[in-house]
Every structure is written in structure tokens, then in C-alpha cells.
């Protein structure tokens, strides 16, 4: 049995199954990327809820694993060379899990980097822009009388959706017929934009028929359905 006691985070979230990958997360767009990936690949794992309501992400235990206080984070007790590997940043975790399992990323070099390219499109564009639009449309920013900040993110989010829509023309998934970590990274954010952030009308989402088509296919996958609710909220 693996001993994870050297990791401070296990004092707050004890590992009852230390031989399994430990997931510290919350079912947000970034968090569910990893739970969906784990469900898709079939890797055994133990989820731990990091509650924003309790401010868990600012606890010394969580910061010992991710000093940037963001979910998700993992400890893989069976990391490279058989040593435990702690890792944060959802994009890095997706690449690591794809490489570990040999799943959901093209195996040829050119395809691999093309897939990572679209993962970075989400990390650098879709995530930050959709998140800011959510702030200005649904959260504290909605009370600002000046709507120029909101409209700036509306325009940029719509532009990114147009790029994605064009990419999906004639393709089943972002990489063509092969479902990949690029889809797992992007579509939870699209779902959040038009659902939780209530911004579908603002970006005129109905224009992006390819995005809607692939989003529907994504949300119908059994592993996605399971992963969207992991870790279970209190």
C-alpha cells in the first residue's frame, strides 16, 4: 500500500484508498475536466471535495499542493518511476493522464501537438474570456452601470465560439473522428457559458450550430454525465 502521509494535504483530506489517484476538486468547468477524463479512461481514483463555501482552497493543506489556490489538483501514487506525483493546473493534468493511459490524445507527433494546441486554446482563451463574461453577466459585475466591460467579453466570447464553430465544420470532434482531451477541456466551458452563466442570448449562441451539435454529443457520453457531478457537493 502506498504511503501518502508525506503530503500535507492528506491531513485535511485523508486517503482511504491510497493506492488510487487522489483528486482534489469541485464540479466547476475546470474541475470536471479531470473527473470526466478519469471516468473516460477508467483509472481508479478517490475524489475529495474542495469546498469554496468553506474556503478550502485557501487552507494551508490545499496550498501545500497548489500554491495558486485553484482546483483541480491531483496526487498520483503511481507516478513516473513508481513515485507519487503531485500535479496542479487542469491542462497539465489532462496531458499527464492522456500520456499515462495512452488514451484521448493522438499517438503521432503531429496529431499530439495539434490536440495540445486546441487544449491551449481553451486554457488561454475560452476559460478566461467565458469566466469574465460570467462575472459581468451573473455575479458582482452585473451591478456595474457601465456595460462596456461586459460587452467586451461578450464580443470576445462570441469570436472564440466562431473560431470553434469553424473548426467543427465537417468534424465529429475537435480532432476529427477522434474524441480527445481537447473536447474534454472545451465543452464544459461551453456548457457553463450558456447554462450557469446564462449568457447564451448575449453571445447569440444559436448561430453556432456546429458547437451546439458537438456539445450535445459530448453531454450524452456516459462518462461525461458521471464526471459532471464529481466530486459530489455537500
mmCIF file of C-alpha atoms in Angstrom:
data_model
loop_
_atom_site.group_PDB
_atom_site.id
_atom_site.type_symbol
_atom_site.label_atom_id
_atom_site.label_comp_id
_atom_site.label_asym_id
_atom_site.label_seq_id
_atom_site.Cartn_x
_atom_site.Cartn_y
_atom_site.Cartn_z
ATOM 1 C CA UNK A 1 0.000 0.000 0.000
ATOM 2 C CA UNK A 2 1.272 3.470 -0.869
ATOM 3 C CA UNK A 3 2.037 5.897 1.952
ATOM 4 C CA UNK A 4 0.880 9.420 1.097
ATOM 5 C CA UNK A 5 1.315 10.816 4.605
ATOM 6 C CA UNK A 6 4.266 12.940 3.482
ATOM 7 C CA UNK A 7 1.775 15.113 1.576
ATOM 8 C CA UNK A 8 0.350 17.746 3.919
ATOM 9 C CA UNK A 9 -2.958 17.814 2.026
ATOM 10 C CA UNK A 10 -3.784 14.305 3.305
ATOM 11 C CA UNK A 11 -4.139 15.706 6.832
ATOM 12 C CA UNK A 12 -7.292 17.549 5.753
ATOM 13 C CA UNK A 13 -8.405 15.027 3.126
ATOM 14 C CA UNK A 14 -7.190 11.574 4.287
ATOM 15 C CA UNK A 15 -6.683 9.000 1.567
ATOM 16 C CA UNK A 16 -8.854 5.999 2.383
ATOM 17 C CA UNK A 17 -7.640 4.327 -0.827
ATOM 18 C CA UNK A 18 -4.008 5.494 -1.084
ATOM 19 C CA UNK A 19 -3.257 3.154 -3.988
ATOM 20 C CA UNK A 20 -5.659 5.188 -6.125
ATOM 21 C CA UNK A 21 -5.086 8.543 -7.758
ATOM 22 C CA UNK A 22 -6.257 11.292 -5.379
ATOM 23 C CA UNK A 23 -8.399 14.056 -6.912
ATOM 24 C CA UNK A 24 -8.964 17.360 -5.078
ATOM 25 C CA UNK A 25 -11.627 19.252 -6.919
ATOM 26 C CA UNK A 26 -15.087 20.782 -7.243
ATOM 27 C CA UNK A 27 -17.555 20.302 -10.142
ATOM 28 C CA UNK A 28 -16.756 23.570 -11.939
ATOM 29 C CA UNK A 29 -15.761 23.772 -15.631
ATOM 30 C CA UNK A 30 -12.096 23.351 -14.727
ATOM 31 C CA UNK A 31 -12.727 20.740 -12.072
ATOM 32 C CA UNK A 32 -14.867 18.420 -14.173
ATOM 33 C CA UNK A 33 -12.244 18.257 -16.908
ATOM 34 C CA UNK A 34 -10.272 15.886 -14.711
ATOM 35 C CA UNK A 35 -13.195 13.894 -13.292
ATOM 36 C CA UNK A 36 -14.503 13.368 -16.845
ATOM 37 C CA UNK A 37 -11.027 12.332 -18.010
ATOM 38 C CA UNK A 38 -10.744 9.845 -15.152
ATOM 39 C CA UNK A 39 -14.189 8.430 -15.906
ATOM 40 C CA UNK A 40 -13.377 8.152 -19.610
ATOM 41 C CA UNK A 41 -10.073 6.351 -19.046
ATOM 42 C CA UNK A 42 -11.233 4.086 -16.227
ATOM 43 C CA UNK A 43 -8.318 4.939 -13.939
ATOM 44 C CA UNK A 44 -9.180 4.173 -10.292
ATOM 45 C CA UNK A 45 -9.321 7.352 -8.238
ATOM 46 C CA UNK A 46 -10.555 8.792 -4.970
ATOM 47 C CA UNK A 47 -12.284 12.204 -5.166
ATOM 48 C CA UNK A 48 -12.121 14.830 -2.427
ATOM 49 C CA UNK A 49 -14.391 17.879 -2.395
ATOM 50 C CA UNK A 50 -12.620 21.239 -2.101
ATOM 51 C CA UNK A 51 -15.457 23.489 -0.931
ATOM 52 C CA UNK A 52 -15.297 27.137 -1.935
ATOM 53 C CA UNK A 53 -18.061 27.836 0.598
ATOM 54 C CA UNK A 54 -15.695 26.701 3.352
ATOM 55 C CA UNK A 55 -12.774 28.459 1.635
ATOM 56 C CA UNK A 56 -10.957 25.115 1.472
ATOM 57 C CA UNK A 57 -8.853 26.303 -1.452
ATOM 58 C CA UNK A 58 -7.108 28.795 0.852
ATOM 59 C CA UNK A 59 -6.314 26.251 3.563
ATOM 60 C CA UNK A 60 -2.637 25.532 4.281
ATOM 61 C CA UNK A 61 -3.248 21.897 3.364
ATOM 62 C CA UNK A 62 -4.568 22.688 -0.103
ATOM 63 C CA UNK A 63 -1.937 25.373 -0.708
ATOM 64 C CA UNK A 64 0.735 22.788 0.045
ATOM 65 C CA UNK A 65 -0.365 21.011 -3.148
ATOM 66 C CA UNK A 66 -1.296 24.045 -5.256
ATOM 67 C CA UNK A 67 0.176 27.369 -4.122
ATOM 68 C CA UNK A 68 -2.056 29.071 -6.723
ATOM 69 C CA UNK A 69 -5.158 28.021 -4.689
ATOM 70 C CA UNK A 70 -7.073 26.728 -7.735
ATOM 71 C CA UNK A 71 -8.791 23.410 -8.334
ATOM 72 C CA UNK A 72 -8.276 20.761 -9.563
ATOM 73 C CA UNK A 73 -5.128 19.130 -8.243
ATOM 74 C CA UNK A 74 -4.077 15.502 -8.007
ATOM 75 C CA UNK A 75 -1.627 13.141 -6.390
ATOM 76 C CA UNK A 76 -0.875 10.068 -8.437
ATOM 77 C CA UNK A 77 0.634 7.496 -6.037
ATOM 78 C CA UNK A 78 1.880 5.567 -9.072
ATOM 79 C CA UNK A 79 3.625 8.365 -10.915
ATOM 80 C CA UNK A 80 6.724 8.266 -13.129
ATOM 81 C CA UNK A 81 9.389 5.834 -11.901
ATOM 82 C CA UNK A 82 6.845 4.491 -9.399
ATOM 83 C CA UNK A 83 6.994 7.613 -7.251
ATOM 84 C CA UNK A 84 3.985 9.710 -6.164
ATOM 85 C CA UNK A 85 3.414 12.720 -8.414
ATOM 86 C CA UNK A 86 1.572 15.847 -7.213
ATOM 87 C CA UNK A 87 0.207 17.993 -10.041
ATOM 88 C CA UNK A 88 -1.971 21.054 -10.490
ATOM 89 C CA UNK A 89 -3.358 23.006 -13.495
ATOM 90 C CA UNK A 90 -6.151 21.180 -15.315
ATOM 91 C CA UNK A 91 -4.459 21.307 -18.729
ATOM 92 C CA UNK A 92 -1.254 19.788 -17.384
ATOM 93 C CA UNK A 93 -3.257 17.078 -15.608
ATOM 94 C CA UNK A 94 -5.147 16.207 -18.806
ATOM 95 C CA UNK A 95 -1.901 15.814 -20.760
ATOM 96 C CA UNK A 96 -0.378 13.743 -17.967
ATOM 97 C CA UNK A 97 -3.375 11.398 -17.745
ATOM 98 C CA UNK A 98 -3.517 11.058 -21.538
ATOM 99 C CA UNK A 99 0.152 10.093 -21.607
ATOM 100 C CA UNK A 100 -0.194 7.773 -18.605
ATOM 101 C CA UNK A 101 -3.067 5.827 -20.160
ATOM 102 C CA UNK A 102 -2.254 6.237 -23.855
ATOM 103 C CA UNK A 103 -5.830 7.445 -24.333
ATOM 104 C CA UNK A 104 -7.620 10.520 -25.697
ATOM 105 C CA UNK A 105 -4.628 12.092 -27.407
ATOM 106 C CA UNK A 106 -3.271 11.253 -30.887
ATOM 107 C CA UNK A 107 -0.238 8.994 -30.775
ATOM 108 C CA UNK A 108 1.535 10.540 -33.770
ATOM 109 C CA UNK A 109 3.657 13.588 -33.002
ATOM 110 C CA UNK A 110 1.874 15.985 -35.369
ATOM 111 C CA UNK A 111 -1.580 14.985 -34.114
ATOM 112 C CA UNK A 112 -0.434 15.196 -30.498
ATOM 113 C CA UNK A 113 0.713 18.788 -30.854
ATOM 114 C CA UNK A 114 -2.388 19.759 -32.814
ATOM 115 C CA UNK A 115 -4.503 18.404 -29.976
ATOM 116 C CA UNK A 116 -2.435 20.251 -27.352
ATOM 117 C CA UNK A 117 -2.840 23.390 -29.469
ATOM 118 C CA UNK A 118 -6.629 23.235 -29.030
ATOM 119 C CA UNK A 119 -6.240 22.457 -25.339
ATOM 120 C CA UNK A 120 -4.210 25.678 -25.034
ATOM 121 C CA UNK A 121 -6.940 27.497 -26.985
ATOM 122 C CA UNK A 122 -9.235 26.665 -24.093
ATOM 123 C CA UNK A 123 -6.702 27.431 -21.363
ATOM 124 C CA UNK A 124 -5.637 30.777 -22.790
ATOM 125 C CA UNK A 125 -8.865 31.940 -24.432
ATOM 126 C CA UNK A 126 -12.150 30.207 -23.738
ATOM 127 C CA UNK A 127 -11.668 29.737 -19.998
ATOM 128 C CA UNK A 128 -10.539 33.267 -19.114
ATOM 129 C CA UNK A 129 -12.927 35.025 -21.509
ATOM 130 C CA UNK A 130 -16.021 32.976 -20.649
ATOM 131 C CA UNK A 131 -15.181 33.350 -16.966
ATOM 132 C CA UNK A 132 -15.010 37.141 -17.203
ATOM 133 C CA UNK A 133 -18.289 37.215 -19.105
ATOM 134 C CA UNK A 134 -19.835 35.157 -16.322
ATOM 135 C CA UNK A 135 -18.589 37.649 -13.740
ATOM 136 C CA UNK A 136 -20.025 40.651 -15.576
ATOM 137 C CA UNK A 137 -23.281 38.933 -16.523
ATOM 138 C CA UNK A 138 -24.199 36.892 -13.440
ATOM 139 C CA UNK A 139 -22.036 37.785 -10.468
ATOM 140 C CA UNK A 140 -20.925 41.054 -8.824
ATOM 141 C CA UNK A 141 -20.011 42.666 -12.136
ATOM 142 C CA UNK A 142 -23.647 42.605 -13.286
ATOM 143 C CA UNK A 143 -24.353 45.554 -10.970
ATOM 144 C CA UNK A 144 -21.921 47.851 -12.813
ATOM 145 C CA UNK A 145 -23.836 50.527 -14.663
ATOM 146 C CA UNK A 146 -21.123 50.765 -17.304
ATOM 147 C CA UNK A 147 -21.741 47.762 -19.584
ATOM 148 C CA UNK A 148 -18.611 48.242 -21.671
ATOM 149 C CA UNK A 149 -16.600 45.624 -19.729
ATOM 150 C CA UNK A 150 -19.397 43.082 -20.132
ATOM 151 C CA UNK A 151 -19.770 43.855 -23.822
ATOM 152 C CA UNK A 152 -16.036 43.490 -24.348
ATOM 153 C CA UNK A 153 -16.197 39.914 -23.061
ATOM 154 C CA UNK A 154 -19.410 39.221 -24.971
ATOM 155 C CA UNK A 155 -17.663 40.141 -28.202
ATOM 156 C CA UNK A 156 -14.537 38.131 -27.432
ATOM 157 C CA UNK A 157 -16.521 35.084 -26.293
ATOM 158 C CA UNK A 158 -18.577 35.191 -29.492
ATOM 159 C CA UNK A 159 -15.391 35.461 -31.543
ATOM 160 C CA UNK A 160 -13.941 32.385 -29.824
ATOM 161 C CA UNK A 161 -17.164 30.459 -30.419
ATOM 162 C CA UNK A 162 -16.954 31.372 -34.090
ATOM 163 C CA UNK A 163 -13.406 30.010 -34.259
ATOM 164 C CA UNK A 164 -14.575 26.808 -32.594
ATOM 165 C CA UNK A 165 -17.633 26.550 -34.835
ATOM 166 C CA UNK A 166 -15.482 26.810 -37.943
ATOM 167 C CA UNK A 167 -13.110 24.143 -36.624
ATOM 168 C CA UNK A 168 -16.027 21.764 -36.058
ATOM 169 C CA UNK A 169 -17.445 22.145 -39.566
ATOM 170 C CA UNK A 170 -17.469 18.635 -41.029
ATOM 171 C CA UNK A 171 -15.895 17.140 -37.893
ATOM 172 C CA UNK A 172 -17.436 14.955 -35.195
ATOM 173 C CA UNK A 173 -14.974 16.269 -32.609
ATOM 174 C CA UNK A 174 -12.267 18.901 -32.447
ATOM 175 C CA UNK A 175 -9.668 16.430 -33.733
ATOM 176 C CA UNK A 176 -11.995 14.933 -36.331
ATOM 177 C CA UNK A 177 -13.372 11.477 -35.612
ATOM 178 C CA UNK A 178 -11.195 11.062 -32.519
ATOM 179 C CA UNK A 179 -12.618 12.319 -29.218
ATOM 180 C CA UNK A 180 -9.787 13.830 -27.169
ATOM 181 C CA UNK A 181 -8.650 15.914 -24.231
ATOM 182 C CA UNK A 182 -9.331 18.998 -26.371
ATOM 183 C CA UNK A 183 -13.065 18.215 -26.237
ATOM 184 C CA UNK A 184 -12.883 17.433 -22.520
ATOM 185 C CA UNK A 185 -11.256 20.821 -21.907
ATOM 186 C CA UNK A 186 -13.541 22.953 -24.070
ATOM 187 C CA UNK A 187 -17.087 21.695 -23.777
ATOM 188 C CA UNK A 188 -17.572 22.004 -20.006
ATOM 189 C CA UNK A 189 -16.882 25.716 -20.507
ATOM 190 C CA UNK A 190 -19.351 25.996 -23.393
ATOM 191 C CA UNK A 191 -21.965 24.259 -21.236
ATOM 192 C CA UNK A 192 -21.269 26.683 -18.396
ATOM 193 C CA UNK A 193 -21.450 29.745 -20.629
ATOM 194 C CA UNK A 194 -24.954 29.071 -21.875
ATOM 195 C CA UNK A 195 -26.152 27.359 -18.698
ATOM 196 C CA UNK A 196 -24.832 28.568 -15.370
ATOM 197 C CA UNK A 197 -23.592 31.933 -16.723
ATOM 198 C CA UNK A 198 -26.894 32.472 -18.598
ATOM 199 C CA UNK A 199 -25.025 34.167 -21.464
ATOM 200 C CA UNK A 200 -26.388 32.228 -24.447
ATOM 201 C CA UNK A 201 -28.577 35.093 -25.639
ATOM 202 C CA UNK A 202 -25.789 37.635 -25.208
ATOM 203 C CA UNK A 203 -23.408 35.728 -27.499
ATOM 204 C CA UNK A 204 -26.262 34.656 -29.820
ATOM 205 C CA UNK A 205 -25.333 31.055 -29.281
ATOM 206 C CA UNK A 206 -27.932 29.799 -31.764
ATOM 207 C CA UNK A 207 -25.601 30.957 -34.562
ATOM 208 C CA UNK A 208 -23.022 28.335 -33.653
ATOM 209 C CA UNK A 209 -24.769 25.222 -34.872
ATOM 210 C CA UNK A 210 -21.636 23.068 -35.033
ATOM 211 C CA UNK A 211 -20.757 23.932 -31.445
ATOM 212 C CA UNK A 212 -24.285 23.040 -30.314
ATOM 213 C CA UNK A 213 -24.168 19.754 -32.221
ATOM 214 C CA UNK A 214 -20.899 18.641 -30.653
ATOM 215 C CA UNK A 215 -21.895 19.930 -27.212
ATOM 216 C CA UNK A 216 -24.982 17.703 -27.393
ATOM 217 C CA UNK A 217 -22.824 14.717 -28.333
ATOM 218 C CA UNK A 218 -20.408 15.483 -25.510
ATOM 219 C CA UNK A 219 -23.156 15.763 -22.894
ATOM 220 C CA UNK A 220 -24.646 12.431 -23.967
ATOM 221 C CA UNK A 221 -21.484 10.460 -23.141
ATOM 222 C CA UNK A 222 -21.942 8.307 -20.012
ATOM 223 C CA UNK A 223 -18.512 9.233 -18.618
ATOM 224 C CA UNK A 224 -19.308 12.931 -19.071
ATOM 225 C CA UNK A 225 -22.662 12.539 -17.315
ATOM 226 C CA UNK A 226 -20.905 10.885 -14.362
ATOM 227 C CA UNK A 227 -17.940 13.240 -14.312
ATOM 228 C CA UNK A 228 -20.054 16.397 -14.243
ATOM 229 C CA UNK A 229 -21.169 15.503 -10.711
ATOM 230 C CA UNK A 230 -17.775 14.552 -9.242
ATOM 231 C CA UNK A 231 -16.828 15.296 -6.510
ATOM 232 C CA UNK A 232 -20.341 15.321 -5.114
ATOM 233 C CA UNK A 233 -21.172 18.633 -3.444
ATOM 234 C CA UNK A 234 -22.125 18.690 0.239
#
